[in-house]
Coordinates of C-alpha atoms and ligand atoms in Angstrom, one line a residue:
X213 CA 97.9 78.9 72.9
X214 CA 97.4 79.2 76.7
X215 CA 100.0 81.0 78.9
X216 CA 101.9 77.8 79.7
X217 CA 102.1 76.7 76.1
X218 CA 103.1 80.2 75.0
X219 CA 105.9 80.2 77.6
X220 CA 107.1 76.8 76.3
X221 CA 107.0 78.1 72.8
X222 CA 109.1 81.3 73.7
X223 CA 111.6 79.1 75.6
X224 CA 112.3 77.3 72.3
X225 CA 112.2 80.4 70.0
X226 CA 113.8 83.0 72.3
X227 CA 115.2 80.8 75.2
X228 CA 118.0 83.3 76.1
X229 CA 115.7 86.3 76.3
X230 CA 115.3 87.6 79.9
X231 CA 111.8 86.9 81.3
X232 CA 112.2 88.4 84.7
X233 CA 114.8 90.7 86.3
X234 CA 115.4 92.1 89.8
X235 CA 118.6 93.9 90.5
X236 CA 121.4 91.8 89.0
X237 CA 119.4 88.5 89.2
X238 CA 117.4 87.3 86.2
X239 CA 115.8 84.2 84.7
X240 CA 115.6 83.6 80.9
X241 CA 112.6 82.1 79.2
X242 CA 114.5 78.8 78.9
X243 CA 115.4 78.7 82.6
X244 CA 111.8 79.6 83.6
X245 CA 110.2 77.0 81.4
X246 CA 112.6 74.2 82.1
X247 CA 113.2 75.0 85.7
X248 CA 109.4 75.2 86.4
X249 CA 108.9 71.9 84.5
X250 CA 111.5 70.1 86.7
X251 CA 110.2 71.7 89.9
X252 CA 106.7 70.6 88.9
X253 CA 107.9 67.0 88.8
X254 CA 109.3 67.4 92.3
X255 CA 106.0 68.9 93.5
X256 CA 104.0 66.0 92.0
X257 CA 106.3 63.4 93.6
X258 CA 106.2 65.1 96.9
X259 CA 102.5 65.9 97.1
X260 CA 101.1 62.8 95.3
X261 CA 97.3 62.9 95.5
X262 CA 97.3 66.0 97.6
X263 CA 95.9 68.6 95.1
X264 CA 95.7 71.5 97.6
X265 CA 97.2 74.8 96.5
X266 CA 100.9 75.6 96.8
X267 CA 101.7 78.7 98.8
X268 CA 104.6 80.8 97.6
X269 CA 105.9 83.1 100.4
X270 CA 108.3 85.9 99.8
X271 CA 108.6 89.4 98.3
X272 CA 109.6 90.2 94.7
X273 CA 111.9 87.3 94.4
X274 CA 112.5 86.2 90.8
X275 CA 112.2 82.6 91.9
X276 CA 108.6 83.2 93.1
X277 CA 107.6 83.2 89.4
X278 CA 109.4 79.9 88.9
X279 CA 107.3 78.5 91.8
X280 CA 104.0 79.9 90.5
X281 CA 104.6 78.2 87.1
X282 CA 105.9 75.0 88.7
X283 CA 102.7 74.8 90.9
X284 CA 100.3 75.1 87.9
X285 CA 102.4 72.7 85.8
X286 CA 102.0 70.2 88.6
X287 CA 98.2 70.7 88.4
X288 CA 97.9 72.8 91.6
X289 CA 96.8 76.4 92.0
X290 CA 99.4 78.7 93.6
X291 CA 98.7 81.2 96.3
X292 CA 101.2 84.1 96.6
X293 CA 101.8 85.4 100.1
X294 CA 103.8 88.5 100.7
X295 CA 106.3 88.5 103.5
X296 CA 105.4 92.1 104.6
X297 CA 102.3 90.8 106.3
X298 CA 102.3 90.1 110.1
X299 CA 102.8 86.6 111.3
X300 CA 99.2 86.4 112.5
X301 CA 97.7 87.1 109.1
X302 CA 100.1 84.8 107.4
X303 CA 99.1 82.1 109.8
X304 CA 95.4 82.7 109.1
X305 CA 96.0 82.4 105.3
X306 CA 98.1 79.3 105.7
X307 CA 95.4 77.7 107.8
X308 CA 92.7 78.5 105.3
X309 CA 94.8 77.4 102.3
X310 CA 96.0 74.2 104.0
X311 CA 98.7 74.0 101.3
X312 CA 100.1 70.8 99.8
X313 CA 103.5 72.5 99.8
X314 CA 105.0 75.9 100.7
X315 CA 107.8 77.6 98.9
X316 CA 109.2 79.8 101.7
X317 CA 111.6 82.1 99.9
X318 CA 112.0 83.9 103.2
X319 CA 112.0 82.4 106.6
X320 CA 108.6 81.7 108.1
X321 CA 108.2 82.1 111.9
X322 CA 107.7 78.3 112.0
X323 CA 108.8 76.3 109.0
X324 CA 106.2 73.6 108.5
X325 CA 107.3 70.1 107.3
X326 CA 106.1 70.7 103.8
X327 CA 108.0 73.9 103.4
X328 CA 110.9 74.2 100.9
X329 CA 113.4 77.0 101.5
X330 CA 115.1 79.1 98.9
X331 CA 118.4 77.1 99.1
X332 CA 116.5 73.9 98.6
X333 CA 114.5 75.4 95.8
X334 CA 117.6 76.4 93.9
X335 CA 119.0 72.9 94.2
X336 CA 115.7 71.3 93.1
X337 CA 115.3 73.6 90.1
X338 CA 118.8 72.6 88.9
X339 CA 118.6 68.9 89.6
X340 CA 118.6 66.6 86.6
X341 CA 115.0 65.6 86.5
X342 CA 112.6 65.1 83.7
X343 CA 110.3 68.1 83.3
X344 CA 106.7 67.2 84.0
X345 CA 104.5 66.3 81.0
X346 CA 101.8 68.8 79.9
X347 CA 99.0 66.3 80.7
X348 CA 99.6 67.2 84.4
X349 CA 99.3 70.9 83.9
X350 CA 96.2 72.7 85.3
X351 CA 93.3 72.3 82.9
X352 CA 91.3 75.3 81.6
X353 CA 88.6 74.8 84.2
X354 CA 91.1 74.4 87.1
X355 CA 92.1 77.1 89.5
X356 CA 95.4 78.8 88.4
X357 CA 95.9 81.1 91.4
X358 CA 94.2 82.1 94.6
X359 CA 94.7 85.7 95.8
X360 CA 93.6 86.6 99.3
X361 CA 92.0 90.0 99.9
X362 CA 90.7 91.8 102.9
X363 CA 87.5 90.3 104.4
X364 CA 84.9 92.0 106.4
X365 CA 85.0 89.3 109.1
X366 CA 88.6 90.3 110.0
X367 CA 90.0 87.3 108.1
X368 CA 91.2 87.5 104.5
X369 CA 89.2 85.6 101.8
X370 CA 90.7 83.8 98.8
X371 CA 89.6 84.6 95.3
X372 CA 90.0 81.7 92.9
X373 CA 91.0 82.4 89.3
X374 CA 90.9 79.6 86.8
X375 CA 93.3 79.1 83.9
X376 CA 90.4 79.9 81.6
X377 CA 89.8 83.2 83.4
X378 CA 93.5 84.1 83.0
X379 CA 93.7 83.1 79.3
X380 CA 90.6 85.2 78.4
X381 CA 92.0 88.1 80.4
X382 CA 95.3 87.9 78.6
X383 CA 93.7 87.8 75.1
X384 CA 92.5 91.3 76.0
X385 CA 95.3 92.7 78.1
X386 CA 98.0 92.0 75.5
X387 CA 96.3 94.6 73.4
X388 CA 95.8 97.3 76.1
X389 CA 97.0 100.7 74.9
X390 CA 99.2 99.3 72.1
X391 CA 98.8 96.4 69.7
X392 CA 100.0 93.0 71.0
X393 CA 102.9 92.9 68.5
X394 CA 104.1 96.3 69.7
X395 CA 104.6 94.8 73.2
X396 CA 106.7 91.8 72.0
X397 CA 110.0 91.7 73.8
X398 CA 109.4 95.0 75.7
X399 CA 110.1 95.6 79.4
X400 CA 107.2 95.7 81.8
X401 CA 107.3 97.4 85.2
X402 CA 106.1 95.4 88.2
X403 CA 105.1 97.6 91.1
X404 CA 102.5 95.6 93.1
X405 CA 103.4 92.7 95.2
X406 CA 102.4 89.3 93.7
X407 CA 99.8 88.9 96.5
X408 CA 97.8 91.7 94.8
X409 CA 96.0 91.0 91.5
X410 CA 97.3 94.1 89.9
X411 CA 100.6 92.2 89.5
X412 CA 98.8 89.7 87.3
X413 CA 98.4 92.5 84.8
X414 CA 102.2 93.0 84.4
X415 CA 103.4 89.5 85.2
X416 CA 101.3 87.5 82.7
X417 CA 100.8 90.2 80.1
X418 CA 104.6 90.5 80.0
X419 CA 105.2 86.7 79.8
X420 CA 102.5 86.4 77.1
X421 CA 104.3 89.2 75.2
X422 CA 107.8 87.6 75.5
X423 CA 108.8 90.6 77.5
X424 CA 111.0 91.2 80.5
X425 CA 109.4 91.8 83.8
X426 CA 111.3 94.3 85.9
X427 CA 110.6 93.9 89.7
X428 CA 110.6 96.9 91.9
X429 CA 111.0 95.8 95.5
X430 CA 109.4 97.5 98.5
X431 CA 112.6 99.0 99.7
X432 CA 113.3 100.7 96.4
X433 CA 109.7 102.0 96.1
X434 CA 110.0 103.7 99.5
X435 CA 113.4 105.4 98.9
X436 CA 113.4 108.2 96.3
X437 CA 117.2 108.1 96.0
X438 CA 116.9 104.5 94.9
X439 CA 113.5 104.7 93.0
X440 CA 114.4 107.1 90.2
X441 CA 117.7 105.5 89.2
X442 CA 115.9 102.1 89.3
X443 CA 113.1 103.3 87.1
X444 CA 115.7 104.7 84.7
X445 CA 117.6 101.5 84.7
X446 CA 114.4 99.5 84.1
X447 CA 114.1 100.7 80.5
X448 CA 110.4 100.0 80.9
X449 CA 108.1 100.4 78.0
X450 CA 104.9 99.3 79.8
X451 CA 104.2 100.8 83.1
X452 CA 101.7 99.0 85.4
X453 CA 100.9 100.5 88.8
X454 CA 98.2 102.0 90.9
X455 CA 97.6 105.8 90.3
X456 CA 98.9 106.4 93.8
X457 CA 102.3 105.1 92.9
X458 CA 102.4 107.3 89.8
X459 CA 101.4 110.2 92.0
X460 CA 104.3 109.5 94.3
X461 CA 106.7 109.3 91.4
X462 CA 105.4 112.6 89.9
X463 CA 106.5 114.4 93.1
X464 CA 110.0 114.0 91.7
X465 CA 110.7 116.3 88.7
X466 CA 113.2 113.6 87.4
X467 CA 110.2 111.4 86.6
X468 CA 109.9 112.3 82.9
X469 CA 110.4 111.0 79.4
X470 CA 114.0 112.2 79.3
X471 CA 114.8 109.7 82.0
X472 CA 112.5 107.0 80.7
X473 CA 112.6 107.5 77.0
X474 CA 111.2 104.0 76.1
X475 CA 108.1 104.4 78.1
X476 CA 105.1 103.9 75.7
X477 CA 102.1 102.9 77.8
X478 CA 100.8 103.6 81.3
X479 CA 98.3 100.9 82.5
X480 CA 96.4 101.9 85.6
X481 CA 93.9 99.9 87.6
X482 CA 92.7 99.4 91.2
X483 CA 91.6 102.9 92.2
X484 CA 90.5 106.3 90.9
X485 CA 92.8 107.9 88.4
X486 CA 92.6 111.6 89.0
X487 CA 92.4 114.0 86.1
X488 CA 95.3 116.0 87.6
X489 CA 97.5 112.9 87.6
X490 CA 96.7 112.1 84.0
X491 CA 97.4 115.6 82.9
X492 CA 100.7 115.7 84.7
X493 CA 101.7 112.4 83.1
X494 CA 100.8 113.8 79.6
X495 CA 103.1 116.8 80.3
X496 CA 106.0 114.7 81.4
X497 CA 105.5 111.8 78.9
X498 CA 104.0 113.5 75.9
X499 CA 104.3 110.5 73.6
X500 CA 103.0 107.9 76.1
X501 CA 99.5 106.3 76.0
X502 CA 97.5 106.4 79.3
X503 CA 95.0 103.7 79.9
X504 CA 92.5 103.7 82.8
X505 CA 91.1 100.2 83.5
X506 CA 88.7 99.0 86.2
X507 CA 87.9 95.7 87.8
X508 CA 88.0 93.7 91.0
X509 CA 90.2 90.6 91.8
X510 CA 87.0 88.6 91.5
X511 CA 86.9 89.2 87.7
X512 CA 90.6 88.8 87.0
X513 CA 92.2 92.2 87.4
X514 CA 90.3 94.4 85.0
X515 CA 87.3 94.3 82.7
X516 CA 87.1 97.8 81.2
X517 CA 89.4 100.1 79.4
X518 CA 89.6 103.7 78.2
X519 CA 92.4 105.6 76.6
X520 CA 92.7 108.9 78.5
X521 CA 93.1 111.8 76.1
X522 CA 93.9 115.4 77.0
X523 CA 90.4 116.5 76.0
X524 CA 88.9 113.9 78.2
X525 CA 91.1 114.8 81.2
X526 CA 90.1 118.5 80.8
X527 CA 86.4 117.9 80.3
X528 CA 85.2 114.9 82.3
X529 CA 85.9 114.8 86.0
X530 CA 86.1 112.1 87.4
X531 CA 87.5 110.2 84.4
X532 CA 85.4 107.3 83.1
X533 CA 86.7 103.8 83.6
X534 CA 85.8 102.7 80.1
X535 CA 84.1 100.2 78.0
X536 CA 83.8 96.4 78.8
X537 CA 86.4 94.1 77.3
X538 CA 85.3 91.5 74.8
X539 CA 83.7 88.5 76.6
X540 CA 82.4 90.7 79.4
X541 CA 79.0 92.4 79.8
X542 CA 78.4 95.1 82.4
X543 CA 75.0 95.5 84.1
X544 CA 73.8 98.1 86.5
X545 CA 71.3 96.8 89.0
X546 CA 68.9 98.9 91.1
X547 CA 68.5 98.0 94.7
X548 CA 65.5 95.7 93.8
X549 CA 67.7 93.8 91.3
X550 CA 66.1 95.3 88.2
X551 CA 68.2 96.7 85.4
X552 CA 69.0 100.4 85.5
X553 CA 68.6 102.6 82.5
X554 CA 71.6 104.3 80.8
X555 CA 72.7 107.2 83.0
X556 CA 71.1 105.7 86.1
X557 CA 73.3 104.7 89.1
X558 CA 73.3 101.4 90.7
X559 CA 75.5 98.4 91.6
X560 CA 78.0 97.4 89.0
X561 CA 77.5 93.7 88.0
X562 CA 80.2 92.0 85.9
X563 CA 79.1 89.1 83.7
X564 CA 81.5 87.0 81.6
X565 CA 84.5 84.9 80.9
X566 CA 86.9 86.3 83.5
X567 CA 84.5 86.1 86.5
X568 CA 86.0 83.9 89.2
X569 CA 84.4 80.6 90.2
X570 CA 84.1 82.0 93.8
X571 CA 85.9 82.2 97.1
X572 CA 88.2 79.4 98.2
X573 CA 86.3 77.2 100.7
X574 CA 83.8 80.0 101.3
X575 CA 80.5 78.8 99.9
X576 CA 78.6 81.3 102.0
X577 CA 80.5 84.3 100.6
X578 CA 80.5 82.9 97.1
X579 CA 76.7 82.5 97.2
X580 CA 76.3 86.1 98.4
X581 CA 78.4 87.7 95.6
X582 CA 78.4 85.4 92.6
X583 CA 75.4 84.1 90.6
X584 CA 74.6 82.7 87.2
X585 CA 73.0 85.2 84.8
X586 CA 69.9 84.4 82.8
X587 CA 72.0 83.6 79.8
X588 CA 73.9 81.0 82.0
X589 CA 77.1 83.1 82.4
X590 CA 79.1 83.7 85.6
X591 CA 78.2 87.0 87.2
X592 CA 79.7 88.9 90.1
X593 CA 78.1 91.6 92.3
X594 CA 81.0 94.1 92.8
X595 CA 79.6 96.3 95.6
X596 CA 80.8 99.2 93.4
X597 CA 78.4 102.0 92.5
X598 CA 78.3 103.4 89.0
X599 CA 76.4 104.0 85.8
X600 CA 76.7 103.2 82.1
X601 CA 76.3 106.2 79.8
X602 CA 74.5 106.0 76.4
X603 CA 77.7 104.9 74.7
X604 CA 78.1 102.0 77.1
X605 CA 81.0 103.6 78.9
X606 CA 81.2 102.9 82.6
X607 CA 81.5 105.6 85.2
X608 CA 82.6 104.6 88.7
X609 CA 81.0 106.3 91.7
X610 CA 82.4 104.6 94.8
X611 CA 81.2 101.8 97.0
X612 CA 77.8 100.6 98.4
X613 CA 79.6 99.2 101.4
X614 CA 82.5 99.9 103.7
X615 CA 85.3 98.7 101.4
X616 CA 87.9 101.3 100.5
X617 CA 91.1 101.8 98.6
X618 CA 94.0 103.4 100.3
X619 CA 97.1 103.9 98.2
X620 CA 95.8 101.2 95.9
X621 CA 95.2 98.7 98.7
X622 CA 91.8 97.1 99.0
X623 CA 90.6 97.2 102.6
X624 CA 87.4 96.2 104.3
X625 CA 86.9 98.8 107.1
X626 CA 85.3 96.0 109.2
X627 CA 88.5 94.0 108.8
X628 CA 90.4 96.7 110.7
X629 CA 87.6 97.1 113.3
X630 CA 87.5 93.4 114.0
X631 CA 91.2 93.2 114.5
X632 CA 91.2 96.3 116.8
X633 CA 88.7 94.6 119.1
X634 CA 91.2 91.7 119.4
X635 CA 93.3 94.1 121.5
X636 CA 92.7 93.3 125.1
X637 CA 91.4 96.7 126.2
X638 CA 89.3 97.6 123.2
X639 CA 85.6 96.7 123.3
X640 CA 84.3 98.7 120.3
X641 CA 86.1 100.2 117.3
X642 CA 85.0 102.3 114.4
X643 CA 87.3 103.3 111.6
X644 CA 86.6 106.2 109.3
X645 CA 88.4 107.2 106.1
X646 CA 89.8 110.7 105.7
X647 CA 89.0 111.9 102.2
X648 CA 90.7 114.5 99.9
X649 CA 90.0 115.1 96.2
X650 CA 87.7 112.1 96.1
X651 CA 90.3 109.6 97.5
X652 CA 90.9 108.1 100.9
X653 CA 94.2 109.6 102.2
X654 CA 94.3 108.0 105.7
X655 CA 92.2 106.4 108.4
X656 CA 91.2 107.3 111.9
X657 CA 90.1 104.7 114.4
X658 CA 87.8 105.5 117.4
X659 CA 87.9 103.0 120.2
X660 CA 86.2 102.5 123.5
X661 CA 87.0 100.1 126.4
X662 CA 90.2 101.3 127.8
X663 CA 90.7 103.9 130.6
X664 CA 90.7 107.5 129.3
X665 CA 94.4 108.0 128.4
X666 CA 96.4 110.7 129.9
X667 CA 98.3 111.3 126.7
X668 CA 96.4 111.0 123.4
X669 CA 99.5 110.8 121.3
X670 CA 101.2 108.0 123.2
X671 CA 97.8 106.2 123.4
X672 CA 97.5 106.3 119.6
X673 CA 101.2 105.3 119.1
X674 CA 101.0 102.3 121.5
X675 CA 97.7 101.1 120.0
X676 CA 99.1 101.3 116.5
X677 CA 102.2 99.3 117.6
X678 CA 100.0 96.6 119.1
X679 CA 97.8 96.4 116.1
X680 CA 100.8 95.6 113.9
X681 CA 100.7 92.1 115.3
X682 CA 97.4 91.5 113.4
X683 CA 97.4 93.8 110.4
X684 CA 99.8 94.8 107.6
X685 CA 101.3 98.3 107.8
X686 CA 98.9 99.7 105.1
X687 CA 95.9 98.8 107.2
X688 CA 97.0 100.5 110.3
X689 CA 95.0 103.7 111.0
X690 CA 97.1 106.9 111.1
X691 CA 95.4 107.9 114.4
X692 CA 93.7 105.9 117.1
X693 CA 91.4 108.0 119.3
X694 CA 90.0 107.0 122.6
X695 CA 86.3 107.6 123.2
X696 CA 84.2 107.1 126.3
X697 CA 81.4 106.0 124.1
X698 CA 80.6 105.9 120.4
X699 CA 77.8 108.1 118.9
X700 CA 74.7 106.1 118.0
X701 CA 72.0 106.8 115.4
X702 CA 68.3 106.2 115.9
X703 CA 68.6 102.6 114.9
X704 CA 71.0 102.0 117.7
X705 CA 73.9 101.5 115.4
X706 CA 77.2 103.4 115.6
X707 CA 76.8 106.6 113.7
X708 CA 79.8 106.6 111.4
X709 CA 78.7 109.8 109.8
X710 CA 79.0 111.7 113.0
X711 CA 82.6 110.5 113.2
X712 CA 83.2 111.8 109.7
X713 CA 82.9 108.3 108.0
X714 CA 80.9 106.4 105.4
X715 CA 77.3 105.9 106.3
Ligands
LIG105 P1 91.0 94.9 93.8 O1 90.3 93.6 94.0 O2 92.1 95.1 94.8 O3 91.5 95.1 92.4 O4 90.0 96.1 94.1 C1 88.9 96.2 93.3 C2 88.1 97.5 93.6 O5 89.0 98.6 93.4 C3 87.0 97.7 92.7 O6 85.8 97.0 93.2 C4 86.8 99.2 92.8 O7 86.1 99.6 94.0 C5 88.2 99.7 92.9 N1 88.7 100.0 91.5 C6 89.3 99.2 90.6 N2 89.7 99.9 89.5 C7 89.3 101.2 89.7 C8 89.3 102.3 88.8 N3 89.9 102.4 87.6 N4 88.8 103.5 89.4 C9 88.2 103.5 90.6 N5 88.1 102.4 91.4 C10 88.7 101.3 90.9

């Protein structure tokens, strides 16, 4: 059964079970299945032949999930758009997506004609309407969702994931850490916004396991006084987050098994899991399983897994990212494209059934990063560096380009630089990551163009403030430094190394 069929099945067998919860609001399996079916009929009537994706705009609203499912039941991909992004970036994504419909669960700066507000949505989902027939649902080869990630041109790019990709992914993710039957009916924690593919790990693994998804909103995550009580209330058995978020929680002694006695499994993805983090979690949650997984949005969340044991955390630093899931083959390519030997570093190539069909409307980028393997399977050049050991276990060694992870967020350094140069008085900009314990902790930008400032602090503060018009908060450098000129290397390129950055 695919995810939509499973959902329908659970709606009949366990219709009153809670599928998703946020604060005191919730949706049962029956409400989710029937509401999305009715809403899909509405989308189909409204959009007719327009098969463009449906944008779902908001933040951690339970109804976002209703909209996601309604879109795919109407045969259209959905594209989640988080409301914490600046208007300029939202506009850029809306232009690129050119959606057939927008579910605006929060107010957009301008509400387009094809936008449906939360109030309208609630009425529509309750209206007496025949749910859409399964023959309209997205087919296996159709795009299920599009997630936009940072792009080096300064504009985000949309990764297309098909229903087939997702179904293959779920066959594996349901068994991550514990057996699929052990996850049935359990509560899953949702930390990442739906516009990041890490959320796919909790959202759909949870729905495929007839579980309850507990949504942690941004405000709760940033306020310790609210966070710990919320985590305790969640009763979560399956934890899905970036390691950075776990690190943040570990800073509070109250984050332990006594407060979260049902917690069985930690599922991590998206950035390096430090040994120290794993060891601390083992101390605080002695009975829980810790899984490190690795993968980019372009291959549906994650493609490798490893259970982190105490021995491993004490003996191998950095931790390996694990073995490829069934249906996936990993290759390590040398610079000339030939296959590297075990133990030899190169670019990580992912081949298999969860590799995306490419970037939305970006043939050029798709051609650059995706190809068909000799065996006729889809393959993706990750831009990640790593090696496979003799046991076939993957070890991650960073990037071959200027992409970074900051607090779990994927950022193309050039995306920030391009947007900095959109500021009137900036002619050149270079952004360098500040590293500690193998992880990026913050960013510093060096800019030329403006007059030498009298006060460095107010210069940096003002620049940051202005940059907020173009970039989300997590992409804003901690410090912006004025330079009369940028250092050059002998090729005439900006010498990032001299500024303390990646070469
Ligand atoms: P995203 O598309 O946001 O999931 O980011 C994908 C990138 O995050 C990968 O290409 C890696 O560079 C990095 N990444 C993902 N998982 C891990 C991991 N377990 N350890 C280290 N880096 C990771």
